[in-house]
Every structure is written in structure tokens, then in C-alpha cells.
Coordinates of C-alpha atoms and ligand atoms in Angstrom, one line a residue:
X1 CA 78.9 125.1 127.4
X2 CA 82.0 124.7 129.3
X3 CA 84.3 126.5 131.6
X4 CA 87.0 129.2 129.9
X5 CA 89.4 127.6 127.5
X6 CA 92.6 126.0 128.4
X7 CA 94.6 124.0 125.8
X8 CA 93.7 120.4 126.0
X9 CA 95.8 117.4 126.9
X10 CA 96.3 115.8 122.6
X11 CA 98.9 114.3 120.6
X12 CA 101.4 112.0 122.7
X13 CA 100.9 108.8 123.5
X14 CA 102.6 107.7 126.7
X15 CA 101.9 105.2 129.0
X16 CA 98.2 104.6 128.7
X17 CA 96.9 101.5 130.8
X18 CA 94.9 99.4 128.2
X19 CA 91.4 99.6 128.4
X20 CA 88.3 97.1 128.2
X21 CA 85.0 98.1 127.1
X22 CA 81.6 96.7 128.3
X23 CA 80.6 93.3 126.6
X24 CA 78.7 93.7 123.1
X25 CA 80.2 97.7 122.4
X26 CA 79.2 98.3 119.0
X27 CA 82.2 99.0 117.1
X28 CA 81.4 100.3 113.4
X29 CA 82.0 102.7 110.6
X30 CA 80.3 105.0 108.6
X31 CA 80.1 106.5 105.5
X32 CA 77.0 108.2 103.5
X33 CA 75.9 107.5 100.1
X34 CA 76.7 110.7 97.9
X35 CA 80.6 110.3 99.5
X36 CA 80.6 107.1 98.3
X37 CA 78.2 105.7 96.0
X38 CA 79.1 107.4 92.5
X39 CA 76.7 105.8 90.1
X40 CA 74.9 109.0 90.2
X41 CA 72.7 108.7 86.9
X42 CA 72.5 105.1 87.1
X43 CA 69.1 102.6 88.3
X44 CA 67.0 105.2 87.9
X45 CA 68.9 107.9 90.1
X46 CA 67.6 111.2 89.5
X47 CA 69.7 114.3 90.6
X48 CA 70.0 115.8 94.7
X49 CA 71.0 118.9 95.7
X50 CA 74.7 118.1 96.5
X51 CA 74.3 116.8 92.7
X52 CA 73.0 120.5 91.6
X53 CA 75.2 122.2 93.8
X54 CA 78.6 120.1 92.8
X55 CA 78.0 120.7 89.2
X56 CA 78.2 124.6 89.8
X57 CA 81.7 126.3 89.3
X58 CA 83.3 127.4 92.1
X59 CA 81.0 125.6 94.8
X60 CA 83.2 122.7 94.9
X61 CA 87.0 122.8 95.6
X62 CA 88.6 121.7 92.0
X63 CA 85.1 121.5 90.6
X64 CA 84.9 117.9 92.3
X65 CA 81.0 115.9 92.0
X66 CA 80.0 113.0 93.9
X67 CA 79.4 111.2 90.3
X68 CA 81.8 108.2 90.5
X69 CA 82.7 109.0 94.2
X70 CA 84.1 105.6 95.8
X71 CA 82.1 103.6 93.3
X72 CA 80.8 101.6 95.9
X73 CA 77.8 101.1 93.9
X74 CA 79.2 98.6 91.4
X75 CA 81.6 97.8 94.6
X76 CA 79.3 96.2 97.3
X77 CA 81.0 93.3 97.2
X78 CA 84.4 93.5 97.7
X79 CA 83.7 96.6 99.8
X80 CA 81.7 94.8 102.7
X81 CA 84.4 91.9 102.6
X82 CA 87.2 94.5 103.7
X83 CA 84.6 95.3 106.4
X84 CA 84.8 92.1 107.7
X85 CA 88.2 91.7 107.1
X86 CA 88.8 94.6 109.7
X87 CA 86.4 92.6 111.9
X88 CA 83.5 95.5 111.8
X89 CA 80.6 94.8 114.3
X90 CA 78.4 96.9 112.4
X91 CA 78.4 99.5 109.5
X92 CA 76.5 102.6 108.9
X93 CA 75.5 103.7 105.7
X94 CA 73.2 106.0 104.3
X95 CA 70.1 105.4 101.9
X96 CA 70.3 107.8 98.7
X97 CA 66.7 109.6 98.7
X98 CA 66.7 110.2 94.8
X99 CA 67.8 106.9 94.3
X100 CA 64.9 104.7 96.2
X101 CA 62.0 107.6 95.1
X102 CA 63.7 109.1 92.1
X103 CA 62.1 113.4 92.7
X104 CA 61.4 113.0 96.1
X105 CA 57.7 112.0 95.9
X106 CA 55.4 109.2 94.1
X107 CA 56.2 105.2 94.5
X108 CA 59.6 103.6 95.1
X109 CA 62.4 102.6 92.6
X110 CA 62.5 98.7 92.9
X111 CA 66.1 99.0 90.9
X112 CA 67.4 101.4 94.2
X113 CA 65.6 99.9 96.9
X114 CA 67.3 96.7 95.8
X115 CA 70.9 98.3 96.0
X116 CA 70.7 98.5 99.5
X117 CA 68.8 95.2 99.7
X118 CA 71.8 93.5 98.5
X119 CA 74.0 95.8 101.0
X120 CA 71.7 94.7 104.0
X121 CA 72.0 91.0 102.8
X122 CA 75.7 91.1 102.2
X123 CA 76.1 92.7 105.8
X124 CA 74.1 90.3 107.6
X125 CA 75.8 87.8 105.7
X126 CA 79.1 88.5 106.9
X127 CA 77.7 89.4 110.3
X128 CA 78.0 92.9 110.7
X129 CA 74.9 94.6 111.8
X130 CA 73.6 97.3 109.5
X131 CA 73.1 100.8 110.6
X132 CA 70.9 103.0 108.4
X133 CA 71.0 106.7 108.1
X134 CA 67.9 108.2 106.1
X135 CA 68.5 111.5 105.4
X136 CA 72.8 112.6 105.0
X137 CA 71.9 115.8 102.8
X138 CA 70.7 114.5 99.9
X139 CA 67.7 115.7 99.3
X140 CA 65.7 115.6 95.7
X141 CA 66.6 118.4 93.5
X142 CA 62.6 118.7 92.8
X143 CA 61.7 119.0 96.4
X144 CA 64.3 121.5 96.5
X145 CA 62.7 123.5 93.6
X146 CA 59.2 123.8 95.4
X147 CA 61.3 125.5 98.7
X148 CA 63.6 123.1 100.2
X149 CA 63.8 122.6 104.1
X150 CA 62.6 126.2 104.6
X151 CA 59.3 124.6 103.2
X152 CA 56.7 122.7 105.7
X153 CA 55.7 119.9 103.2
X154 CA 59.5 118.6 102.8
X155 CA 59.1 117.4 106.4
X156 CA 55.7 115.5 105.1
X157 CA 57.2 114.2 102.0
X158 CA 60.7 112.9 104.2
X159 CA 58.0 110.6 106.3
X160 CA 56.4 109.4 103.4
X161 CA 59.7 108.5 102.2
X162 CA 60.9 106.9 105.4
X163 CA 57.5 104.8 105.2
X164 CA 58.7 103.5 101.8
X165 CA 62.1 102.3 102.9
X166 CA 60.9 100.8 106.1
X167 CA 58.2 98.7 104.3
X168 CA 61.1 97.4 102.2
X169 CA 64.2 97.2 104.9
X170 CA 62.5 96.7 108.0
X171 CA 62.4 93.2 108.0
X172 CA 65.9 93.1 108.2
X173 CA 67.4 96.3 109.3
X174 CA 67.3 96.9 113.3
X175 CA 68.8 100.3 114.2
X176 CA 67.3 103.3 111.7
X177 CA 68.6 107.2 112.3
X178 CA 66.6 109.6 110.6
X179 CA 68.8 112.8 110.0
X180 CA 72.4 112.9 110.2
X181 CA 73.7 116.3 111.6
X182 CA 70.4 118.8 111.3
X183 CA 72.7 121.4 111.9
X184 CA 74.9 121.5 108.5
X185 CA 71.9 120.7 106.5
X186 CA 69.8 123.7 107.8
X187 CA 72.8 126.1 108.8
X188 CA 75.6 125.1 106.2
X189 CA 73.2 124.5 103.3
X190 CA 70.6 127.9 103.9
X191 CA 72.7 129.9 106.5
X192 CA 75.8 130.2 104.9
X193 CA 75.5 128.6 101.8
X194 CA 79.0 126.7 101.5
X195 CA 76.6 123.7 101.4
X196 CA 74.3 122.2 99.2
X197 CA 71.7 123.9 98.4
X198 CA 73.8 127.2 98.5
X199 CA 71.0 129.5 99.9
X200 CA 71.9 132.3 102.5
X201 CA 69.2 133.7 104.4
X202 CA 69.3 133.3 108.4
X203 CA 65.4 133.2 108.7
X204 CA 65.5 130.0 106.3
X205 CA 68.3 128.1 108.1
X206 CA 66.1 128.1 111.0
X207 CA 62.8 127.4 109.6
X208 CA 65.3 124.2 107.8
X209 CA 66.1 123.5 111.1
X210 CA 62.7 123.0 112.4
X211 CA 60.9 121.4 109.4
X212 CA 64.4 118.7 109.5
X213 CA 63.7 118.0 112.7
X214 CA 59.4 118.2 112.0
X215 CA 60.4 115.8 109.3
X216 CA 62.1 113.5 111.6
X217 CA 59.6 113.8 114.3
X218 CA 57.0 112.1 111.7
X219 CA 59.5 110.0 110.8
X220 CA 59.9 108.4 114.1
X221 CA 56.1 107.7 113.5
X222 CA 56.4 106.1 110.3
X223 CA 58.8 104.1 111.2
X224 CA 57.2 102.7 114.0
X225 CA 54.1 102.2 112.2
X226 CA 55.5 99.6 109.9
X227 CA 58.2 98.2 111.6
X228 CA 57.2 98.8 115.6
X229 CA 60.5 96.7 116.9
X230 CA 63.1 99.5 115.0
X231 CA 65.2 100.7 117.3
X232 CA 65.2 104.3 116.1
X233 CA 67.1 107.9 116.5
X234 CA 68.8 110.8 115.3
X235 CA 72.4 112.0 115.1
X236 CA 73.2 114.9 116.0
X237 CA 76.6 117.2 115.6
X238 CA 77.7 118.7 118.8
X239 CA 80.4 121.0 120.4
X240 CA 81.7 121.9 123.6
X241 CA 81.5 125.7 123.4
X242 CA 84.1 127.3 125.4
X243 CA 84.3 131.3 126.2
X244 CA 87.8 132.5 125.1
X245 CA 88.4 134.1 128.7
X246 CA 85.9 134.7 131.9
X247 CA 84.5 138.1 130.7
X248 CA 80.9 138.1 130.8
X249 CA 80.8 139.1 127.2
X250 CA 83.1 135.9 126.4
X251 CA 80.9 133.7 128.4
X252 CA 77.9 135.2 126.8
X253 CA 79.1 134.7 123.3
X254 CA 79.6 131.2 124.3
X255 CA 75.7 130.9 125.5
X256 CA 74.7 131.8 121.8
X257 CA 77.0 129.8 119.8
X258 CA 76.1 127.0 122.0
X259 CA 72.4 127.9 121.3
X260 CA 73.0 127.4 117.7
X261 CA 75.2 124.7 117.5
X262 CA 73.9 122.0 120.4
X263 CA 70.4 123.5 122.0
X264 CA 68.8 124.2 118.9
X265 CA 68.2 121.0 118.2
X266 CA 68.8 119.0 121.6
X267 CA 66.0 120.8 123.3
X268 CA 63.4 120.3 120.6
X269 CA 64.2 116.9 119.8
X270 CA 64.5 115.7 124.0
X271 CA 62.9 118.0 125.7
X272 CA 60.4 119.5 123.4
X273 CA 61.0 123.3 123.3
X274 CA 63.1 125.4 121.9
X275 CA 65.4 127.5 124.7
X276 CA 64.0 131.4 125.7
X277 CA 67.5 132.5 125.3
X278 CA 68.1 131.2 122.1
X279 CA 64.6 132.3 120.8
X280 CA 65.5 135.6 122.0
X281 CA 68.9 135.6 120.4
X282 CA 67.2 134.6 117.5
X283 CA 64.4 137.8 117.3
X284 CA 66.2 139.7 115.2
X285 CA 66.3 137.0 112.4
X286 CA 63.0 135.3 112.5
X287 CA 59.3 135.3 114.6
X288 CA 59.2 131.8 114.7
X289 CA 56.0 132.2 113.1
X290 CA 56.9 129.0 111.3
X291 CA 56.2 126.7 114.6
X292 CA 52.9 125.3 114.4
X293 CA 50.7 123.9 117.7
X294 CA 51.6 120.8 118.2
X295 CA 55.2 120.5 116.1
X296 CA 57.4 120.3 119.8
X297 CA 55.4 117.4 120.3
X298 CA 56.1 115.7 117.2
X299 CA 59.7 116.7 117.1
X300 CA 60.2 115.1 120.6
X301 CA 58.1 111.8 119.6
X302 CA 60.4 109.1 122.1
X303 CA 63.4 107.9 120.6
X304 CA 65.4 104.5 121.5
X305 CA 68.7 105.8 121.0
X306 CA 70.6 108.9 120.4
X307 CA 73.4 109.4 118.0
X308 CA 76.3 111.9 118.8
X309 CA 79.2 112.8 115.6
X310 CA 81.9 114.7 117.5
X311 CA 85.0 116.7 116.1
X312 CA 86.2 119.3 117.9
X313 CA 85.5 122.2 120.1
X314 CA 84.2 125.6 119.4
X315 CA 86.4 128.2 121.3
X316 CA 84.5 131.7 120.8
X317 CA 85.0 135.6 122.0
X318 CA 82.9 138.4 122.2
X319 CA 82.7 140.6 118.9
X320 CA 85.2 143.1 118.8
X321 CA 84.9 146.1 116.9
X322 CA 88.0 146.9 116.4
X323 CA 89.1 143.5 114.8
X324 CA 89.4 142.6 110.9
X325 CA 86.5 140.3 110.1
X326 CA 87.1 135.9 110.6
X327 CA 85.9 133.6 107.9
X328 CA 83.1 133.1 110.4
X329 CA 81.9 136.1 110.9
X330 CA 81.9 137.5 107.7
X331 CA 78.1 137.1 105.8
X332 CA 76.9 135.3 105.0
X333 CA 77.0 133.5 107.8
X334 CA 76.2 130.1 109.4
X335 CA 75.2 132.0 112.5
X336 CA 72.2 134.1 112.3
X337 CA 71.8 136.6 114.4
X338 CA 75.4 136.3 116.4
X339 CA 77.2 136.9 113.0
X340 CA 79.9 138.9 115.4
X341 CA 81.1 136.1 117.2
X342 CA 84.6 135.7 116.9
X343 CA 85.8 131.9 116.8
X344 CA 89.0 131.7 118.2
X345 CA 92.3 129.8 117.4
X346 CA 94.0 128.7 120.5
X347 CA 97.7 127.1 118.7
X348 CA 96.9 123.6 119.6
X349 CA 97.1 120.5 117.6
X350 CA 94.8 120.7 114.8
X351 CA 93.6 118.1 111.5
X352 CA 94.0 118.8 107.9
X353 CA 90.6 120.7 108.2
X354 CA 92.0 122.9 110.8
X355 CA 89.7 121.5 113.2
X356 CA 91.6 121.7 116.8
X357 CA 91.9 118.2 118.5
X358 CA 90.1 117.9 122.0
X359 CA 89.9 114.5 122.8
X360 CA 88.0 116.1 126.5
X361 CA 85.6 118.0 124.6
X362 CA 84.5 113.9 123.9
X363 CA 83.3 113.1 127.5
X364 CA 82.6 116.5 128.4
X365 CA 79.9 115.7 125.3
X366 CA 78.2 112.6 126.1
X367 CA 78.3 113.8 129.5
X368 CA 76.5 116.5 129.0
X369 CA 73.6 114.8 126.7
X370 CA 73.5 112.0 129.4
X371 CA 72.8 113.9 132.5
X372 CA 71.3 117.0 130.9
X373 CA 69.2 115.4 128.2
X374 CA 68.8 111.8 128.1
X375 CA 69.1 108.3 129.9
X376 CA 68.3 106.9 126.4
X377 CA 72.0 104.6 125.0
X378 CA 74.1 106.7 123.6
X379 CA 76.3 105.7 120.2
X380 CA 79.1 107.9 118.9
X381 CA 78.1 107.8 115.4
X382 CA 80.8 109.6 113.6
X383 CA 84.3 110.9 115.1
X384 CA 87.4 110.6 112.6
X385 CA 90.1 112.9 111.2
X386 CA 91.4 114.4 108.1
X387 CA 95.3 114.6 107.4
X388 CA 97.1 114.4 104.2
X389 CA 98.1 110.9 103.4
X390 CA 101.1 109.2 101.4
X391 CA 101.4 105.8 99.9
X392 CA 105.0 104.5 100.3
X393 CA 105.8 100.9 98.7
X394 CA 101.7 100.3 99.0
X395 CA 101.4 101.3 102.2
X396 CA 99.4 104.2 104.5
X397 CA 100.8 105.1 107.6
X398 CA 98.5 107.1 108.8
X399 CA 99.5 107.6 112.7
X400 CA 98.3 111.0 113.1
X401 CA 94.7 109.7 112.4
X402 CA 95.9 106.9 114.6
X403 CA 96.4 108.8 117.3
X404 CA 93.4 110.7 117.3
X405 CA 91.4 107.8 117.7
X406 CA 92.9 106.7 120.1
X407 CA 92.7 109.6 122.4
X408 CA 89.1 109.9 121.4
X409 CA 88.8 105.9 121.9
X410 CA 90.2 106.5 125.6
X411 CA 87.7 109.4 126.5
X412 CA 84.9 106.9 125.0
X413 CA 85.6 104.6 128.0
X414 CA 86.3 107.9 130.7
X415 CA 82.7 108.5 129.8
X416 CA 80.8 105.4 130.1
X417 CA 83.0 105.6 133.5
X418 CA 81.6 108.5 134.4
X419 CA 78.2 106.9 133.7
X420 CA 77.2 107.6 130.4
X421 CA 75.6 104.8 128.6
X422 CA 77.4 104.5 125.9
X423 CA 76.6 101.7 123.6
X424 CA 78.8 101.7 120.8
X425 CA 81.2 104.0 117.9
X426 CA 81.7 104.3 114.3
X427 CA 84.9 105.6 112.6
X428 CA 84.6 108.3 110.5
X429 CA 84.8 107.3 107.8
X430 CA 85.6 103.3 106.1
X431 CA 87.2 104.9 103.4
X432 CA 88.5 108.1 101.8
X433 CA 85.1 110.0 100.1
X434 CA 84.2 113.0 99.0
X435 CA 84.2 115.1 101.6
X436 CA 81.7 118.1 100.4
X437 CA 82.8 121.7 99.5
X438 CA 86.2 120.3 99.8
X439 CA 85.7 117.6 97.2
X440 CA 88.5 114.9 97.2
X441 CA 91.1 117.0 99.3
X442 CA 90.4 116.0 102.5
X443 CA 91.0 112.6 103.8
X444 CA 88.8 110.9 106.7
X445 CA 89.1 107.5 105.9
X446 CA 90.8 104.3 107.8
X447 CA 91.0 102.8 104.1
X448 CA 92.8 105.1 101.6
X449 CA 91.5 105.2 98.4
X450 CA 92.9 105.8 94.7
X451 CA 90.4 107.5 93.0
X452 CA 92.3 106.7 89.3
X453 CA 92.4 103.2 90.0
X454 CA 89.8 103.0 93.0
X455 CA 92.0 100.4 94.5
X456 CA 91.8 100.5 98.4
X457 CA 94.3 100.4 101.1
X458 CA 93.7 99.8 104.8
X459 CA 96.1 102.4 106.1
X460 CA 98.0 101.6 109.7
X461 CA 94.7 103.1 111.3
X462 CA 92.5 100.7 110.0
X463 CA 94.8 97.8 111.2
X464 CA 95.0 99.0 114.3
X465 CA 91.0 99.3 114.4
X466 CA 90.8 95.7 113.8
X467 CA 92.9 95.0 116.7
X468 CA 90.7 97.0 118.8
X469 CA 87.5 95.6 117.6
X470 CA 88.8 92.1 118.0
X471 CA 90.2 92.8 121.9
X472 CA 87.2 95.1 122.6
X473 CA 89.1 97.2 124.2
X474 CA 92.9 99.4 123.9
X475 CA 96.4 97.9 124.5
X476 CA 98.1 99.2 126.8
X477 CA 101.2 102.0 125.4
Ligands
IFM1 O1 82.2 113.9 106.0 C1 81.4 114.5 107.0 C2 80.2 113.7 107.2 O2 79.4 113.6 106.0 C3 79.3 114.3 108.2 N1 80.0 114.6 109.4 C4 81.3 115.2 109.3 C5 82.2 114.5 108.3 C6 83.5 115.2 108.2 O3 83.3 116.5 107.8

């Protein structure tokens, strides 16, 4: 949690020494595989939730489904050759659960295990080191029907999975993350519902919360059962959390957003507990009766490397009684038992998804998880921007998105000055994808696609991304 709010310093770029970063800084981008993939009934692909949920009117803006998405399935190819054309250090993906165990339990799926085989291969063939992400929401429709993440044996059955794509990508994959951002699958998917799998219900989004991070903690094992040199983590989603003003009731409202958002999971996962304020905050919603002896333990199994996705900040104010009702706090909601908390808008610079830019809230971050948390390296693992693109005469210029990377690029290198040992970033995203409840309307990626013609472009962004991969560093502006 941070001081009160004041708007932060964005936009303009003006005379900005240029900037080195340490020798062998990862420099990446991601994607996941229901954005992307498409193929969704093909190689023995069986439906996810996000599958379930896309297919249902009015869940999904313009009744958009991930079924042909980027078509990066029949697309691998010519896909990881713009990588390296862009000069990518390393690329991370995610694995499609329903794809490689088709149900969510049972033996593998040679035809999908061998998809990402081919990836791998192509990667290292190009020399870009893959990074795989196991879990980015997809989870079998089956497992979903027999209680979801609410239910304790989904954590079991996500080891068992992680066991079968470790005995067939270990050899040749280095760094594995097990969950990408706990928070929307548990609080977006059974908290509010605007995510797959649609459920809202406050005491599930936290029992989600716990068995996605039980699931991860025996995940960690698996994984270093059959491959013991992985270098393995999780990624988590995090926010400064910023009281609208100094009033106690401000600053307080800040202390439970910030319980929700970041120490729900950080505690658990690094220090093995869950916070007595947030468990308190927390009473009126659920007993945590779902915490077994011995889970903490699990969950906080030792980790090689921590993975941070940063967007924005969260500016929040005291409930006020008198006020009309914000999207956010109207139920259902994706914050159970603080409901009231009013987020605030403070007029600064913001991205097509209205998120405000806060290229400080960055170090103020990986600061925090550094010399609160963790002396474990550090990787931003997502950070990227939506704005509505045009193509003029072929061509993207893109220098908003631009722009934003390069503000959050610069507070990358304030904080490893500060200390924090930060080993490497991925761009949010490659490539245009579909970007969840807001189907294809929201653009993230450095390369625009068509999604007629699926022809990519590398917008102005992307080219500038090259450049800095291949100084290692910012030029000076
Ligand atoms: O597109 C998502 C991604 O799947 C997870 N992190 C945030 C991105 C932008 O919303």
C-alpha cells in the first residue's frame, strides 16, 4: 500500500538519458493459448471454461470465442520467425490444459503435447528461450462441472497435470510458471463472475484462491520431481493501492483492497500465511474452514523465481453512503466482503481499458515484493497496453503503446537501481488476441493483427522493441 494519491509523472517524453540494463536481461513476450491458439476443436481439444463461458450470449463483448483466435495453431511457424525477427530473447506462452489431457484428468494427448513440442523446438531453434505458463484460465470444462477451483481435488488434478507436461517438456524447457494471475481466476471467474466460469459467490472466490494456489504449491513438487533443474515460479498480478486522501477511513479502505488484491496471495505463496487483517476482513464472507493443516506449507513450497504482471494502480476511498453505486461496487462483486469500496478516478492519462497509467506504481511494485517478500530474481512477466489502433498505407503507429513502454521500461531499470533483482520483462502481448470479456476490442499487442485475413503487422512499438532488445538498454530522447 502506498502513501495518498497524487497524479503520477506519464505521457511526455523529454529528455531521458538512455539507459543500459545488466548483461543477459531477459527480454521477452507473452501471450497465452486461448488468446491465441484458435483451433479449439482440433488434435483432440476438448472444451475449457473460457470455451463454455464464450459460447454464452451476452458474456462476451459481440458474442466473441477464442475458436480461431490468432490461429497460431496452424501458425507456429511463421509466428516464431517474427519473434526472431524482432530479436526476442525469450517467449512466454501458455500450455492449453484441455488440449494436452483432453477433460482434465486420465493420460496425455500425444497430438497436443506435440503442438507445443514443435513450439519448444522451433524456439530453441531460433534461439529464443521458452517460457511456459501452465495454468492462464483455462481449465477443463469437466473439472469445472465436479466444482471448479472452489473444489479441493482441482488443486490435485492441476499437479497431476503439471507431472504430465514436465515428463514431456522438461527436457527442454528451463523456466516453468504455474499460475498466471491467481487473482482473476479466483476473484474475476467466482467473485464477480465477468470471467470464465461466471460464478458469483465471495466465499468461493476465496476457497478458488486457495485451492489455485494449493494447486500450485503441489505443482512446484511435481515439477521438481521430474525435472529437479526447472527453474520454477508463479506470476502474480499486483497493484499499488493508494488511499484517495489521508483519512483514516481512506487509508483503511486501502489496507483491504490491498489485502485482496496483493497479500492474499503474496503472503501465502512467500511467507506462508495468510494476513490477520485480511482474514478478519474476510469473516463475514467465509470461516476459512477450507484451509487444511499443512496447506501454508505446501503453498509456500520454495520457488526460484517470482513473476510480477503490472498495469496500473488501484486508487480507492472509503464507502460513502451517500454516493450512487461504481461498477465496482455494485454485486456482484470482485471484492468480497469490502463490496463498499469506492475505486476512484483521478483524470490522469488512462489506456483503452480505462486503466490509469503509473509508470511509479512499477518500482514502487517490485520494490515492495523485493524488500518485503523476496530476495528470489524477479521477472516482469506481463506489462503492456490497450489503445485503438489504425492501419494507414500497411502500417501501425502505435506511439501511445510506445510510450507506455517506455516509461514502464525506464522504472524497470529505477528499480533494479534501487536494488531489486530484476532479471528480465515480457511485453504484453506479441500480438493482438482475444482479450477476454472484451473479446477482440481491445488491443495489447506490439504486432497488429487482421483477424479477416490474420495477416500480421509489427506496429511502430514492436520496432522500437527490437531496437531495445538488440542495445539492451533505452536511447536516449
Ligand atoms: O490479456 C490479459 C492477460 O491474459 C492476463 N493479464 C492481463 C492481460 C490484459 O488484460
Amino acid at each position: 500500500m502506498s502513501n495518498p494519491a497524487s497524479p503520477p509523472a506519464v505521457g511526455v517524453v523529454v529528455d531521458r538519458p538512455p539507459l543500459t540494463f545488466p548483461p543477459g536481461f531477459l527480454w521477452g513476450a507473452a501471450t497465452a493459448a486461448y488468446q491465441i491458439e484458435g483451433a479449439a476443436a482440433e488434435g483432440g481439444r476438448t472444451p475449457s471454461i473460457w470455451d463454455t463461458f464464450s459460447h454464452t450470449p451476452g458474456r462476451v463483448v459481440e458474442g466473441h470465442t477464442g475458436d480461431v483466435a490468432c490461429d497460431h495453431y496452424h501458425r507456429l511457424g511463421s509466428d516464431v520467425a517474427l519473434m526472431a525477427e524482432l530479436g526476442l530473447k525469450s517467449y512466454r506462452f501458455s500450455v492449453s490444459w484441455p488440449r494436452v489431457q483432453p477433460g482434465g484428468t486420465g493420460p496425455a494427448n500425444a497430438e497436443g503435447l506435440d503442438f507445443y513440442r514443435r513450439l519448444v523446438d522451433e524456439l530453441l531453434g531460433h534461439g529464443i528461450e521458452p517460457w511456459l505458463t501452465l495454468y492462464h484460465w483455462d481449465l477443463p470444462q469437466p473439472l469445472e462441472d465436479v466444482g471448479g477451483w472452489p473444489a479441493r481435488d482441482t488443486a490435485a488434478r492441476f499437479a497431476d497435470y503439471a507431472t504430465l507436461v514436465a515428463d514431456a517438456l522438461g527436457d527442454r524447457v528451463r523456466y516453468w510458471t504455474t499460475l498466471n494471475e491467481p487473482w482473476c481466476s479466483a476473484f474475476l471467474g467466482y467473485g464477480s463472475g465477468v470471467h470464465a466460469p461466471g460464478r458469483s459467490d465471495g466465499a468461493d472466490a476465496v476457497r478458488a484462491g486457495h485451492h489455485l494456489m494449493l494447486g500450485h504449491g503441489l505443482a512446484v513438487q511435481a515439477l521438481r520431481a521430474a525435472r529437479p533443474t526447472a527453474e520454477v515460479g508463479v506470476t502474480v498480478n499486483l497493484y499499488p493501492v493508494t488511499p484517495a486522501s489521508e483519512a483514516p477511513a481512506d487509508v483503511d479502505a486501502a489496507r483491504r483492497i490491498d489485502g485482496l488484491a496483493n497479500r492474499f496471495f503474496l503472503d501465502p505463496l512467500l511467507r506462508g500465511s495468510y494476513p490477520a487483517d485480511l482474514m478478519a476482513d474476510l469473516a463475514k464472507v467465509t470461516d476459512f474452514g477450507h484451509v487444511r493443516d499443512g496447506d501454508l506449507a505446501t503453498i509456500s513450497t520454495p520457488l526460484d523465481v517470482v513473476g510480477v504482471n503490472y498495469y496500473s494502480r488501484h486508487v480507492v476511498a472509503a464507502p460513502d453512503p451517500d454516493a450512487e453505486p461504481e461498477p465496482y461496487w455494485r454485486a456482484p462483486s470482485c471484492w468480497p466482503g469490502s463490496e463498499d469500496v469506492r475505486f476512484v478516478t483521478r483524470g490522469v492519462p488512462v489506456t483503452d481499458m480505462n486503466w490509469e497509467i503509473d509508470a511509479p506504481g512499477l518500482v514502487e511494485t517490485l520494490r515492495r515484493v523485493h524488500e518485503e517478500y523476496t530476495d528470489l530474481p524477479l521477472y516482469v512477466t506481463e506489462n503492456g497496453s490497450a489503445f485503438v489502433d489504425e492501419v494507414v498505407d500497411g502500417q501501425v503507429d502505435d506511439a501511445d503503446r510506445l510510450a507506455y513502454f517506455d516509461a514502464h521500461l525506464r522504472a524497470a531499470h529505477e528499480a533494479i537501481e534501487a536494488g531489486v533483482p530484476l532479471r528480465g520483462y515480457f511485453a504484453w502481448s506479441l500480438m493482438d488476441n482475444f482479450e477476454w470479456a472484451w473479446g477482440y476490442t481491445k488491443r495489447f499487442g506490439m504486432v497488429h493483427v487482421d483477424y479477416d485475413s490474420q495477416v500480421r503487422i509489427p506496429k511502430s512499438s514492436a520496432r522500437w522493441y527490437a531496437e531495445v532488445i538488440r542495445r539492451n538498454g533505452l536511447a536516449a530522447q
